[in-house]
CSV table of C-alpha atoms and ligand atoms in Angstrom, one decimal:
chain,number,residue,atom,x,y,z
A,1,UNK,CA,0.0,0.0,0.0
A,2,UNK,CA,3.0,2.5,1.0
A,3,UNK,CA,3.9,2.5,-2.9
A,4,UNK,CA,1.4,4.4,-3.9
A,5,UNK,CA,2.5,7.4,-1.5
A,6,UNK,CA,6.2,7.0,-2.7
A,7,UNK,CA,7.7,8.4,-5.5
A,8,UNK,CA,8.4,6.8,-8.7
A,9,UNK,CA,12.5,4.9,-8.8
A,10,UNK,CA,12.9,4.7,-12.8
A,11,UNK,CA,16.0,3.2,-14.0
A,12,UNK,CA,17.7,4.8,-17.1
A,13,UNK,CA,20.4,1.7,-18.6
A,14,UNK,CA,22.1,0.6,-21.5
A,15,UNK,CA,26.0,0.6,-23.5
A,16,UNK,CA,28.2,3.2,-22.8
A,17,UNK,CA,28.4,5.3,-25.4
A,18,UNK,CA,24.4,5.6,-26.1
A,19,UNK,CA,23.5,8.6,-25.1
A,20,UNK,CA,21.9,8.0,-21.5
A,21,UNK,CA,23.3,11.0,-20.2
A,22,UNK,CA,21.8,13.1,-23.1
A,23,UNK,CA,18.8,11.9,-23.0
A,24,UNK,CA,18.8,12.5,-18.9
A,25,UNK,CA,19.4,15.9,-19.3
A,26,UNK,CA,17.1,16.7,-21.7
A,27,UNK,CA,14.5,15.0,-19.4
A,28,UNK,CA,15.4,17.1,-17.0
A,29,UNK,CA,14.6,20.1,-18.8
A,30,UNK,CA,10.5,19.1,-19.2
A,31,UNK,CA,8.6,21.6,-17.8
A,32,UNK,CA,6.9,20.9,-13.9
A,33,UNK,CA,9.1,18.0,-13.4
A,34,UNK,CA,8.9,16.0,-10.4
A,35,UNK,CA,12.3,14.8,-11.2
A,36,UNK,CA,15.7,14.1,-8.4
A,37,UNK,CA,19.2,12.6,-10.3
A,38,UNK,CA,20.6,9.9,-8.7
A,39,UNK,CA,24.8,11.4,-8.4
A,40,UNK,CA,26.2,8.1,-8.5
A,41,UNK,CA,29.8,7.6,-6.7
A,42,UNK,CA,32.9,6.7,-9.4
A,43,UNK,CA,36.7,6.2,-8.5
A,44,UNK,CA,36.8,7.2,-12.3
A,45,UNK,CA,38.7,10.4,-12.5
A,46,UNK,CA,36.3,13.8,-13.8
A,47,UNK,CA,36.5,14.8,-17.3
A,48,UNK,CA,36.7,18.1,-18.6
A,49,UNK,CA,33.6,20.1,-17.3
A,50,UNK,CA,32.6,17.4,-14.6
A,51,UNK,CA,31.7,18.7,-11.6
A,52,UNK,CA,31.7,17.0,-8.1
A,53,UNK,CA,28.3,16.7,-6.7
A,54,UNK,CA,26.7,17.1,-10.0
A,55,UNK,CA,28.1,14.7,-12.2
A,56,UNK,CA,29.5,12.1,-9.9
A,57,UNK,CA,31.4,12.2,-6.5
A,58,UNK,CA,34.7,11.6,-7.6
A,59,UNK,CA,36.4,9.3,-4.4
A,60,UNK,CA,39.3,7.4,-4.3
A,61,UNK,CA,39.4,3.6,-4.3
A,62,UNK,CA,40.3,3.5,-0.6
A,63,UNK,CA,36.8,5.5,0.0
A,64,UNK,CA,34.7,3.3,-2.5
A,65,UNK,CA,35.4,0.7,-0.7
A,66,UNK,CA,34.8,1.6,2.6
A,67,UNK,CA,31.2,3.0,1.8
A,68,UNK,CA,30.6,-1.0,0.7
A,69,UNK,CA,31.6,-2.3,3.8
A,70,UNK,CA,29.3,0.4,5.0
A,71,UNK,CA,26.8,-1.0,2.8
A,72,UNK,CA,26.0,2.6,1.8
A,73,UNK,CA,25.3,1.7,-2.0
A,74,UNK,CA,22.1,0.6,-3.1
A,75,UNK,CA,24.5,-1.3,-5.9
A,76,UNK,CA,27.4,-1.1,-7.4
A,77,UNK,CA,29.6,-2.4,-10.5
A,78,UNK,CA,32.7,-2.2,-11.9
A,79,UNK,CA,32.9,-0.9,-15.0
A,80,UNK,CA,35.6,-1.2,-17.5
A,81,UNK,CA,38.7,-0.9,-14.2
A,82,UNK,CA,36.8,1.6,-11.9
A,83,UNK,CA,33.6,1.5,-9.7
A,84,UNK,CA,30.3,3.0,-9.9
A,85,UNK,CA,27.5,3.2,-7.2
A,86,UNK,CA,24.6,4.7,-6.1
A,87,UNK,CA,24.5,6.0,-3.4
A,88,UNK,CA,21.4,4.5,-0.9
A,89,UNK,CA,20.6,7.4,1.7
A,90,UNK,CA,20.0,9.6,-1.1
A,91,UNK,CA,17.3,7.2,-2.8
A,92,UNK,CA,15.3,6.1,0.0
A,93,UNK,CA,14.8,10.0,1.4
A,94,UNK,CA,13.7,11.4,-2.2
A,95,UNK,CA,11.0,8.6,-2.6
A,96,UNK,CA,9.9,8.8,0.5
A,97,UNK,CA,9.7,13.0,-0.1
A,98,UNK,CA,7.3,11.3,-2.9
A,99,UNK,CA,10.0,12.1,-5.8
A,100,UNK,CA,10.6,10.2,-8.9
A,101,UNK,CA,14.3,9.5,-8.9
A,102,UNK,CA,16.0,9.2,-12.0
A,103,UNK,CA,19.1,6.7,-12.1
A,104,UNK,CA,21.3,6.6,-14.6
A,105,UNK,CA,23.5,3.4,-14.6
A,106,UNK,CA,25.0,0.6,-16.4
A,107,UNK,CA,23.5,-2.9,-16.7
A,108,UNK,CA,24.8,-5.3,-13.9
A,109,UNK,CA,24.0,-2.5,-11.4
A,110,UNK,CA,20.5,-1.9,-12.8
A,111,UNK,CA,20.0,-5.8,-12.7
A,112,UNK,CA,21.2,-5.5,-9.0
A,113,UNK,CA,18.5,-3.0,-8.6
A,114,UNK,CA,15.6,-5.2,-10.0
A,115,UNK,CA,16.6,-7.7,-6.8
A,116,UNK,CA,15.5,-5.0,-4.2
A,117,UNK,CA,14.1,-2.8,-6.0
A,118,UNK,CA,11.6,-4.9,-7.8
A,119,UNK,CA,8.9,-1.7,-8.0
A,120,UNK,CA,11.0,0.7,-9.9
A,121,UNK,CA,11.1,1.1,-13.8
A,122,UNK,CA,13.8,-0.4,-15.7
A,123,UNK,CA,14.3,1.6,-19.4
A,124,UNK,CA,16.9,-0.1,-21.7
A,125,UNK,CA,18.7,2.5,-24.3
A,126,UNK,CA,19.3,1.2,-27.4
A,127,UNK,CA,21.3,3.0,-30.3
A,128,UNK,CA,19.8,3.0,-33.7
A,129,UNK,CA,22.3,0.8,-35.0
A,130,UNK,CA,26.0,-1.2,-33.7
A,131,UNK,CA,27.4,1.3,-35.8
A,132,UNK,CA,26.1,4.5,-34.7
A,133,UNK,CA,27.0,3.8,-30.8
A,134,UNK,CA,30.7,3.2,-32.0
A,135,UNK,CA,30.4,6.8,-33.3
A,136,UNK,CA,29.0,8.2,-30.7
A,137,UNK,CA,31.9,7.0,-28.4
A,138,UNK,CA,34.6,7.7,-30.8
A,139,UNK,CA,33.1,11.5,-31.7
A,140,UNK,CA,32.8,12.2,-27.9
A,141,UNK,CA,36.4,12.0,-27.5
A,142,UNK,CA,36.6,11.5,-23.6
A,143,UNK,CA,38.2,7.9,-24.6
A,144,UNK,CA,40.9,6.8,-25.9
A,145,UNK,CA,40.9,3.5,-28.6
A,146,UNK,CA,41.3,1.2,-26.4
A,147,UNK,CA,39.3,1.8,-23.3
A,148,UNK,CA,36.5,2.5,-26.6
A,149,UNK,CA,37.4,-0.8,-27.7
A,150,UNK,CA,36.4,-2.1,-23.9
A,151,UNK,CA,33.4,0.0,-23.9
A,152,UNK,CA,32.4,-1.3,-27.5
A,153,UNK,CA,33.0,-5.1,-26.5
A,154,UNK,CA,31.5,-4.4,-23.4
A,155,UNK,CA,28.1,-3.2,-24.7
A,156,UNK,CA,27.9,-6.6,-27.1
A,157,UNK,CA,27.4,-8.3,-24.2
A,158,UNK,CA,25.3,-6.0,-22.2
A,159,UNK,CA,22.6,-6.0,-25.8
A,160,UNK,CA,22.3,-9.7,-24.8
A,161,UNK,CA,20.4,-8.4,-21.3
A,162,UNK,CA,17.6,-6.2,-22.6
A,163,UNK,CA,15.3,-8.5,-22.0
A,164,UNK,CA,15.3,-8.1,-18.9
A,165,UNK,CA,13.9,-4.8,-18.7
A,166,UNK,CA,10.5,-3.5,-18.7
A,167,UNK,CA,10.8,-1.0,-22.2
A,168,UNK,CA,13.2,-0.4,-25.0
A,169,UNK,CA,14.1,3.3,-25.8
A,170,UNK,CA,15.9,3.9,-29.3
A,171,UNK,CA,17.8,6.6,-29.3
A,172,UNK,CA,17.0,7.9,-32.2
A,173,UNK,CA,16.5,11.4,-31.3
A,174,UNK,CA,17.3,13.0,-28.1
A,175,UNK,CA,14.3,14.4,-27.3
A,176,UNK,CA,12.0,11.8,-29.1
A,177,UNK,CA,13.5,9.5,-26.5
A,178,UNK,CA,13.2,11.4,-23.8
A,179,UNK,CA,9.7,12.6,-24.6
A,180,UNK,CA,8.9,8.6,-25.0
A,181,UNK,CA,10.6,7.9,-21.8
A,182,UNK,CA,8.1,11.0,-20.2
A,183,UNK,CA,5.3,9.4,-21.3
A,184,UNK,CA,6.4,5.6,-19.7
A,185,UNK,CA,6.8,7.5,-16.3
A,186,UNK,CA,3.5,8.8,-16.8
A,187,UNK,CA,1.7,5.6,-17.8
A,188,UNK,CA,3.4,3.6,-14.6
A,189,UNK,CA,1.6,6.2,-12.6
A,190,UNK,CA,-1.9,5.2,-14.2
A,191,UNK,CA,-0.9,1.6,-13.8
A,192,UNK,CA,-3.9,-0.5,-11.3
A,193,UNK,CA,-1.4,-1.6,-8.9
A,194,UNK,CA,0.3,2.1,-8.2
A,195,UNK,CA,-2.6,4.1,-7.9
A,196,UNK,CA,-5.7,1.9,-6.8
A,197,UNK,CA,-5.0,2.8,-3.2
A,198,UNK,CA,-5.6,6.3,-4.6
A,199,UNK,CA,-8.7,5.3,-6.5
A,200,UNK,CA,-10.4,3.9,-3.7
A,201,UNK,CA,-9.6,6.9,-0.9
A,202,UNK,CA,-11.1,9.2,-3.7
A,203,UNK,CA,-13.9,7.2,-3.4
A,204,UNK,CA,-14.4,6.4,-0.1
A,205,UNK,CA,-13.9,10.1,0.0
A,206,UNK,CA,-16.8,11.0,-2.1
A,207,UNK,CA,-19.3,8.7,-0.1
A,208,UNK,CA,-19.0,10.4,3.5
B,301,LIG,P1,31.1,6.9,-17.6
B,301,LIG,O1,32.5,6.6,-17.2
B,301,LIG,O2,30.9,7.0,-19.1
B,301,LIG,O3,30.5,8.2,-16.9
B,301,LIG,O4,30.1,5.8,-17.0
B,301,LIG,C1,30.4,4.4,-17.4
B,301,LIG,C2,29.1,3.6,-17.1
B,301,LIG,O5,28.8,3.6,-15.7
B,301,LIG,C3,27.9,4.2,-17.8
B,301,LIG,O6,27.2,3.2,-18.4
B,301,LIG,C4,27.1,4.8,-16.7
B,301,LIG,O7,25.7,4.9,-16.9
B,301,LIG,C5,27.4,3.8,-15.6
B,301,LIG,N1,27.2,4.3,-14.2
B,301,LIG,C6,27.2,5.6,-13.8
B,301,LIG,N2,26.9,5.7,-12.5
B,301,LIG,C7,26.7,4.4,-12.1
B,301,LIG,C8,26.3,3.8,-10.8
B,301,LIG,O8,26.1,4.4,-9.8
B,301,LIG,N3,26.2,2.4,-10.8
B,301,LIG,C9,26.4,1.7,-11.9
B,301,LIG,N4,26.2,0.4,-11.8
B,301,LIG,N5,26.7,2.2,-13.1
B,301,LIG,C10,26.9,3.5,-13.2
């Protein structure tokens, strides 16, 4: 019953390289959102124009892995030689404020997510074509050839998981895809089990 008065966890995934982070921030920028990010935690060092707090919290290995003995992450993963989490406290206070959290994560994390988190919505990223995500990684220029190479042979393997999520998203478009992902948030709000709780107070409301 408490899920209907929490907010909405949705779970943004798919290869590196496919334009997750794009299509985040031009969620973001909808009018009236109800939207919180999810600043995941990365012993990855920043890129040019990253900014600690906003992007990620950049922390060095010797912190990561004291915040999982802590059990402070809600999951984490390695990802290509560095880690990636998300950081728990955060989460649980914005739903419970009734947000929708947006996380935006790779695919063994978002999989660890499903196991306690069985609630949320899981939206797989897909690129138009092998090719195009191989562009995209190469244009962006914040790796070099052969951490792409990982990221490319990585994200063969990760393709092979989609099933596992509850929508597909080609990224086709920027804001085609994040207008399509809008309207999946909105729908999982109508669905029976989120909102008959609400239903039926409305209409044991309009009775007395
Ligand atoms: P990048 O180095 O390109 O910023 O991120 C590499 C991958 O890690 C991306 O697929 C990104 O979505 C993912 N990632 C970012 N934060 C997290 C996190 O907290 N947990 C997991 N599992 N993956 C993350």
């Amino acid at each position: 019953m408490k899920l209907n008065e929490l907010g909405l966890l949705v779970v943004i995934s798919g290869p590196s390289g496919v334009g997750k982070g794009t299509i985040r921030k031009a969620l973001f920028e909808i009018p009236d959102n109800n939207f919180c990010y999810s600043v995941s935690m990365t012993t990855r060092k920043p890129r040019e124009g990253e900014v600690n707090g906003v992007d990620y919290f950049f922390v060095s290995h010797e912190e990561f892995a004291t915040r999982i003995k802590e059990n402070r992450f809600l999951e984490y993963a390695e990802f290509v030689g560095e880690y990636y989490g998300t950081p728990k406290d955060y989460i649980e206070k914005k739903l419970d404020e009734g947000k929708e959290v947006i996380m935006e994560i790779e695919v063994q994390g978002a999989l660890k997510v499903r196991e306690q988190k069985p609630e949320a919505v899981f939206i797989f990223i897909v690129p138009p074509s092998k090719q195009a995500l191989y562009d995209r990684l190469t244009k962006r220029g914040t790796e070099k050839g052969i951490e792409i190479q990982r990221r490319v042979e990585k994200a063969e393997r990760e393709y092979n998981l989609a099933y596992k999520y509850d929508y597909i998203v080609v990224n086709d478009d920027v804001a085609n895809a994040a207008d399509r992902i809008y309207a999946i948030i909105r729908a999982e709000h109508a669905k029976t089990e989120r909102s008959i709780h609400k239903y039926y107070k409305l209409m044991e409301g309009n009775q007395s």
